[in-house]
Amino acid sequence: MGMADAGSVVGPPMPGAQEPGVHFPHSTPRGFTPKPAAWPALRPYQSQVGRAIIDSVLDRCGLTITVVMARQAGKNEISAQAEAFLLGKFMRRSVDAIKCAPTLEPQGRISLSRLWTRMVQADMAQRGSLEGGQAVRFGDARQVFLSAEPSANVVGHTAGILLEVDEAQDVDREKFDREFRPMAAPAGATTVYYGTPWDDSTLLERAVQTNR
């Protein structure tokens, strides 16, 4: 299974020993380093994906990463741990990471709740806060959760470090191209598509084919 960077796709989970949560020493930017030992252990295939996402953000690579896994394979856990780690690293910078989902309720709220739980476990909650049920702040950095429903008003947001697309096979392609894709452009943010295979017409499949 190759590294999950532009040009490759993460496949179904492989058996193997578990590893501690996402924790990757990196010299810049300075910030708070979470205590991942309190997080659920990740399997090697999950850690590989998390490492690719974090490295792309911290090294300012701006990669487009496609994460294709079966349901219940742990995509959301990868995302939550990577988000918490990056909030810690960027806590002294006024930047947003954006995650969109087919719906805010329940999908976006579930992701927000999982992230907040990981922050509590990593002793980050005392310096963090929830904003309007739609964002998690840690210092000056925020993780924002948005609905990708066709009627949702999301104009005005900027993905300063990361743009994630949850269940990308269910996100409307036109909505994404018109309103979400431009969010990553100003800063050249890393973009991550998570999902399960469906058919050739989906946003996820288009991203997969572009990366091949």
mmCIF file of C-alpha atoms in Angstrom:
data_model
loop_
_atom_site.group_PDB
_atom_site.id
_atom_site.type_symbol
_atom_site.label_atom_id
_atom_site.label_comp_id
_atom_site.label_asym_id
_atom_site.label_seq_id
_atom_site.Cartn_x
_atom_site.Cartn_y
_atom_site.Cartn_z
ATOM 1 C CA MET A 1 0.000 0.000 0.000
ATOM 2 C CA GLY A 2 1.583 3.270 -1.070
ATOM 3 C CA MET A 3 1.789 6.562 0.763
ATOM 4 C CA ALA A 4 -1.468 8.492 0.544
ATOM 5 C CA ASP A 5 -0.266 11.471 -1.439
ATOM 6 C CA ALA A 6 -1.227 12.995 -4.755
ATOM 7 C CA GLY A 7 -1.161 10.196 -7.267
ATOM 8 C CA SER A 8 -2.113 7.334 -4.970
ATOM 9 C CA VAL A 9 -5.189 5.943 -3.271
ATOM 10 C CA VAL A 10 -5.493 4.325 0.133
ATOM 11 C CA GLY A 11 -7.171 0.967 -0.177
ATOM 12 C CA PRO A 12 -8.966 -1.276 2.316
ATOM 13 C CA PRO A 13 -7.448 -1.894 5.738
ATOM 14 C CA MET A 14 -4.644 -4.380 6.082
ATOM 15 C CA PRO A 15 -4.107 -6.542 9.163
ATOM 16 C CA GLY A 16 -1.254 -5.594 11.437
ATOM 17 C CA ALA A 17 -0.180 -4.406 14.847
ATOM 18 C CA GLN A 18 -1.669 -1.202 16.158
ATOM 19 C CA GLU A 19 0.359 1.950 16.646
ATOM 20 C CA PRO A 20 -0.103 4.928 18.979
ATOM 21 C CA GLY A 21 -2.187 7.845 17.750
ATOM 22 C CA VAL A 22 -0.916 10.274 15.153
ATOM 23 C CA HIS A 23 2.236 11.933 16.479
ATOM 24 C CA PHE A 24 4.872 13.211 14.135
ATOM 25 C CA PRO A 25 7.770 15.322 15.439
ATOM 26 C CA HIS A 26 8.170 18.421 13.311
ATOM 27 C CA SER A 27 10.234 21.518 13.920
ATOM 28 C CA THR A 28 7.795 24.090 12.526
ATOM 29 C CA PRO A 29 5.452 25.730 13.227
ATOM 30 C CA ARG A 30 5.890 26.009 16.971
ATOM 31 C CA GLY A 31 2.820 25.213 18.987
ATOM 32 C CA PHE A 32 1.255 22.786 21.405
ATOM 33 C CA THR A 33 1.977 19.091 20.822
ATOM 34 C CA PRO A 34 -0.980 16.906 21.895
ATOM 35 C CA LYS A 35 -0.541 13.819 24.054
ATOM 36 C CA PRO A 36 -1.630 11.128 21.588
ATOM 37 C CA ALA A 37 -1.106 8.247 24.013
ATOM 38 C CA ALA A 38 -4.605 9.030 25.317
ATOM 39 C CA TRP A 39 -6.139 8.562 21.863
ATOM 40 C CA PRO A 40 -7.426 5.308 20.365
ATOM 41 C CA ALA A 41 -4.565 3.399 18.775
ATOM 42 C CA LEU A 42 -4.342 3.617 15.009
ATOM 43 C CA ARG A 43 -3.535 0.683 12.800
ATOM 44 C CA PRO A 44 -0.538 1.040 10.462
ATOM 45 C CA TYR A 45 -2.682 1.855 7.417
ATOM 46 C CA GLN A 46 -4.385 4.658 9.388
ATOM 47 C CA SER A 47 -1.103 6.086 10.658
ATOM 48 C CA GLN A 48 0.240 6.083 7.109
ATOM 49 C CA VAL A 49 -2.651 8.246 5.946
ATOM 50 C CA GLY A 50 -2.459 10.581 8.942
ATOM 51 C CA ARG A 51 1.266 11.017 8.410
ATOM 52 C CA ALA A 52 0.745 11.918 4.744
ATOM 53 C CA ILE A 53 -1.879 14.549 5.621
ATOM 54 C CA ILE A 54 0.153 16.151 8.400
ATOM 55 C CA ASP A 55 3.390 16.149 6.414
ATOM 56 C CA SER A 56 1.662 17.793 3.443
ATOM 57 C CA VAL A 57 0.278 20.555 5.682
ATOM 58 C CA LEU A 58 3.425 21.208 7.717
ATOM 59 C CA ASP A 59 5.726 21.037 4.702
ATOM 60 C CA ARG A 60 3.337 23.267 2.701
ATOM 61 C CA CYS A 61 3.101 20.729 -0.107
ATOM 62 C CA GLY A 62 -0.565 21.453 -0.854
ATOM 63 C CA LEU A 63 -1.201 17.872 -1.956
ATOM 64 C CA THR A 64 -4.561 16.469 -2.983
ATOM 65 C CA ILE A 65 -5.021 13.205 -1.077
ATOM 66 C CA THR A 66 -7.714 10.601 -1.702
ATOM 67 C CA VAL A 67 -8.564 8.242 1.166
ATOM 68 C CA VAL A 68 -10.749 5.394 -0.084
ATOM 69 C CA MET A 69 -11.717 2.817 2.534
ATOM 70 C CA ALA A 70 -14.618 0.559 3.401
ATOM 71 C CA ARG A 71 -17.128 1.851 5.929
ATOM 72 C CA GLN A 72 -16.054 1.441 9.565
ATOM 73 C CA ALA A 73 -12.397 1.243 8.495
ATOM 74 C CA GLY A 74 -11.471 4.296 10.566
ATOM 75 C CA LYS A 75 -11.486 7.282 8.195
ATOM 76 C CA ASN A 76 -13.097 9.577 10.763
ATOM 77 C CA GLU A 77 -10.580 8.620 13.447
ATOM 78 C CA ILE A 78 -7.693 9.486 11.130
ATOM 79 C CA SER A 79 -9.321 12.830 10.419
ATOM 80 C CA ALA A 80 -10.019 13.700 14.071
ATOM 81 C CA GLN A 81 -6.502 12.908 15.254
ATOM 82 C CA ALA A 82 -4.895 14.797 12.369
ATOM 83 C CA GLU A 83 -7.170 17.792 13.019
ATOM 84 C CA ALA A 84 -6.311 17.879 16.726
ATOM 85 C CA PHE A 85 -2.600 17.605 15.996
ATOM 86 C CA LEU A 86 -2.734 20.463 13.479
ATOM 87 C CA LEU A 87 -4.778 22.700 15.786
ATOM 88 C CA GLY A 88 -2.012 22.286 18.331
ATOM 89 C CA LYS A 89 0.719 23.092 15.835
ATOM 90 C CA PHE A 90 -1.054 26.179 14.471
ATOM 91 C CA MET A 91 -2.490 27.514 17.736
ATOM 92 C CA ARG A 92 -0.469 30.740 17.430
ATOM 93 C CA ARG A 93 -1.680 31.472 13.902
ATOM 94 C CA SER A 94 -5.059 32.857 12.894
ATOM 95 C CA VAL A 95 -5.946 30.145 10.379
ATOM 96 C CA ASP A 96 -8.905 27.895 9.660
ATOM 97 C CA ALA A 97 -9.056 24.293 8.562
ATOM 98 C CA ILE A 98 -12.323 23.401 6.817
ATOM 99 C CA LYS A 99 -14.169 20.086 6.752
ATOM 100 C CA CYS A 100 -17.320 19.712 4.694
ATOM 101 C CA ALA A 101 -19.769 16.822 4.745
ATOM 102 C CA PRO A 102 -22.937 15.995 2.800
ATOM 103 C CA THR A 103 -24.911 17.314 5.809
ATOM 104 C CA LEU A 104 -24.019 19.293 8.915
ATOM 105 C CA GLU A 105 -26.564 17.323 10.945
ATOM 106 C CA PRO A 106 -25.689 14.601 11.705
ATOM 107 C CA GLN A 107 -22.453 14.056 9.749
ATOM 108 C CA GLY A 108 -20.665 17.325 10.463
ATOM 109 C CA ARG A 109 -21.717 17.334 14.122
ATOM 110 C CA ILE A 110 -20.420 13.794 14.591
ATOM 111 C CA SER A 111 -17.013 14.850 13.258
ATOM 112 C CA LEU A 112 -16.986 17.913 15.516
ATOM 113 C CA SER A 113 -17.869 15.792 18.548
ATOM 114 C CA ARG A 114 -15.128 13.282 17.787
ATOM 115 C CA LEU A 115 -12.536 16.045 17.433
ATOM 116 C CA TRP A 116 -13.588 17.646 20.727
ATOM 117 C CA THR A 117 -13.377 14.275 22.479
ATOM 118 C CA ARG A 118 -9.817 13.790 21.219
ATOM 119 C CA MET A 119 -8.926 17.276 22.465
ATOM 120 C CA VAL A 120 -10.298 16.483 25.917
ATOM 121 C CA GLN A 121 -8.266 13.278 25.983
ATOM 122 C CA ALA A 122 -5.102 15.156 24.958
ATOM 123 C CA ASP A 123 -5.468 17.876 27.638
ATOM 124 C CA MET A 124 -6.305 20.490 24.996
ATOM 125 C CA ALA A 125 -9.871 21.350 26.018
ATOM 126 C CA GLN A 126 -8.899 23.848 28.740
ATOM 127 C CA ARG A 127 -7.359 26.072 26.077
ATOM 128 C CA GLY A 128 -9.983 25.249 23.470
ATOM 129 C CA SER A 129 -13.597 26.203 22.866
ATOM 130 C CA LEU A 130 -16.628 25.294 20.784
ATOM 131 C CA GLU A 131 -18.012 28.034 18.560
ATOM 132 C CA GLY A 132 -21.663 27.906 17.610
ATOM 133 C CA GLY A 133 -21.757 24.147 17.253
ATOM 134 C CA GLN A 134 -19.878 24.508 13.983
ATOM 135 C CA ALA A 135 -16.227 25.107 14.896
ATOM 136 C CA VAL A 136 -13.547 24.109 17.388
ATOM 137 C CA ARG A 137 -10.999 26.741 18.386
ATOM 138 C CA PHE A 138 -7.596 26.138 19.944
ATOM 139 C CA GLY A 139 -5.643 29.324 20.504
ATOM 140 C CA ASP A 140 -5.923 31.328 17.301
ATOM 141 C CA ALA A 141 -6.548 28.315 15.044
ATOM 142 C CA ARG A 142 -9.952 26.855 14.212
ATOM 143 C CA GLN A 143 -11.378 23.698 12.696
ATOM 144 C CA VAL A 144 -14.635 24.625 10.956
ATOM 145 C CA PHE A 145 -17.337 22.134 9.931
ATOM 146 C CA LEU A 146 -19.636 23.021 7.029
ATOM 147 C CA SER A 147 -22.545 21.456 5.194
ATOM 148 C CA ALA A 148 -22.112 20.688 1.502
ATOM 149 C CA GLU A 149 -25.858 20.510 0.930
ATOM 150 C CA PRO A 150 -26.763 22.421 -2.255
ATOM 151 C CA SER A 151 -28.735 25.020 -0.258
ATOM 152 C CA ALA A 152 -26.044 25.631 2.398
ATOM 153 C CA ASN A 153 -24.510 29.120 2.526
ATOM 154 C CA VAL A 154 -20.750 28.641 2.916
ATOM 155 C CA VAL A 155 -19.368 31.589 0.958
ATOM 156 C CA GLY A 156 -16.662 33.599 2.718
ATOM 157 C CA HIS A 157 -14.690 30.809 4.371
ATOM 158 C CA THR A 158 -11.002 30.192 3.643
ATOM 159 C CA ALA A 159 -9.122 26.956 4.261
ATOM 160 C CA GLY A 160 -5.792 28.283 5.454
ATOM 161 C CA ILE A 161 -4.121 24.928 6.075
ATOM 162 C CA LEU A 162 -6.485 22.062 5.234
ATOM 163 C CA LEU A 163 -9.683 21.341 3.287
ATOM 164 C CA GLU A 164 -11.330 17.971 4.008
ATOM 165 C CA VAL A 165 -14.296 16.409 2.222
ATOM 166 C CA ASP A 166 -16.083 13.743 4.258
ATOM 167 C CA GLU A 167 -18.095 11.087 2.396
ATOM 168 C CA ALA A 168 -16.978 12.712 -0.831
ATOM 169 C CA GLN A 169 -18.950 10.224 -2.917
ATOM 170 C CA ASP A 170 -22.129 11.915 -1.604
ATOM 171 C CA VAL A 171 -21.036 15.550 -2.048
ATOM 172 C CA ASP A 172 -22.476 17.422 -5.016
ATOM 173 C CA ARG A 173 -19.707 18.030 -7.549
ATOM 174 C CA GLU A 174 -21.054 21.372 -8.761
ATOM 175 C CA LYS A 175 -21.448 22.678 -5.201
ATOM 176 C CA PHE A 176 -17.907 21.633 -4.332
ATOM 177 C CA ASP A 177 -16.339 23.128 -7.450
ATOM 178 C CA ARG A 178 -18.194 26.410 -7.113
ATOM 179 C CA GLU A 179 -17.964 27.055 -3.364
ATOM 180 C CA PHE A 180 -15.509 24.722 -1.623
ATOM 181 C CA ARG A 181 -12.605 24.218 -4.002
ATOM 182 C CA PRO A 182 -11.829 27.986 -4.084
ATOM 183 C CA MET A 183 -11.434 27.950 -0.271
ATOM 184 C CA ALA A 184 -8.124 26.100 -0.593
ATOM 185 C CA ALA A 185 -6.700 28.259 -3.376
ATOM 186 C CA PRO A 186 -5.394 31.382 -1.538
ATOM 187 C CA ALA A 187 -3.058 29.437 0.764
ATOM 188 C CA GLY A 188 -2.559 26.377 -1.426
ATOM 189 C CA ALA A 189 -4.059 24.244 1.330
ATOM 190 C CA THR A 190 -3.836 20.464 1.368
ATOM 191 C CA THR A 191 -7.110 18.880 0.211
ATOM 192 C CA VAL A 192 -8.265 15.472 1.446
ATOM 193 C CA TYR A 193 -11.184 13.479 0.034
ATOM 194 C CA TYR A 194 -12.504 10.672 2.276
ATOM 195 C CA GLY A 195 -15.031 8.138 1.078
ATOM 196 C CA THR A 196 -16.097 4.715 -0.085
ATOM 197 C CA PRO A 197 -16.293 3.564 -3.720
ATOM 198 C CA TRP A 198 -19.651 4.174 -5.372
ATOM 199 C CA ASP A 199 -19.702 4.902 -9.101
ATOM 200 C CA ASP A 200 -17.725 6.754 -11.751
ATOM 201 C CA SER A 201 -19.816 9.931 -11.548
ATOM 202 C CA THR A 202 -18.967 10.971 -7.979
ATOM 203 C CA LEU A 203 -16.694 13.718 -6.690
ATOM 204 C CA LEU A 204 -14.605 11.066 -4.941
ATOM 205 C CA GLU A 205 -14.081 9.014 -8.085
ATOM 206 C CA ARG A 206 -13.098 12.107 -10.044
ATOM 207 C CA ALA A 207 -10.450 12.902 -7.424
ATOM 208 C CA VAL A 208 -9.224 9.304 -7.494
ATOM 209 C CA GLN A 209 -8.867 9.344 -11.274
ATOM 210 C CA THR A 210 -7.078 12.703 -11.181
ATOM 211 C CA ASN A 211 -4.569 11.318 -8.682
ATOM 212 C CA ARG A 212 -3.772 8.225 -10.733
#
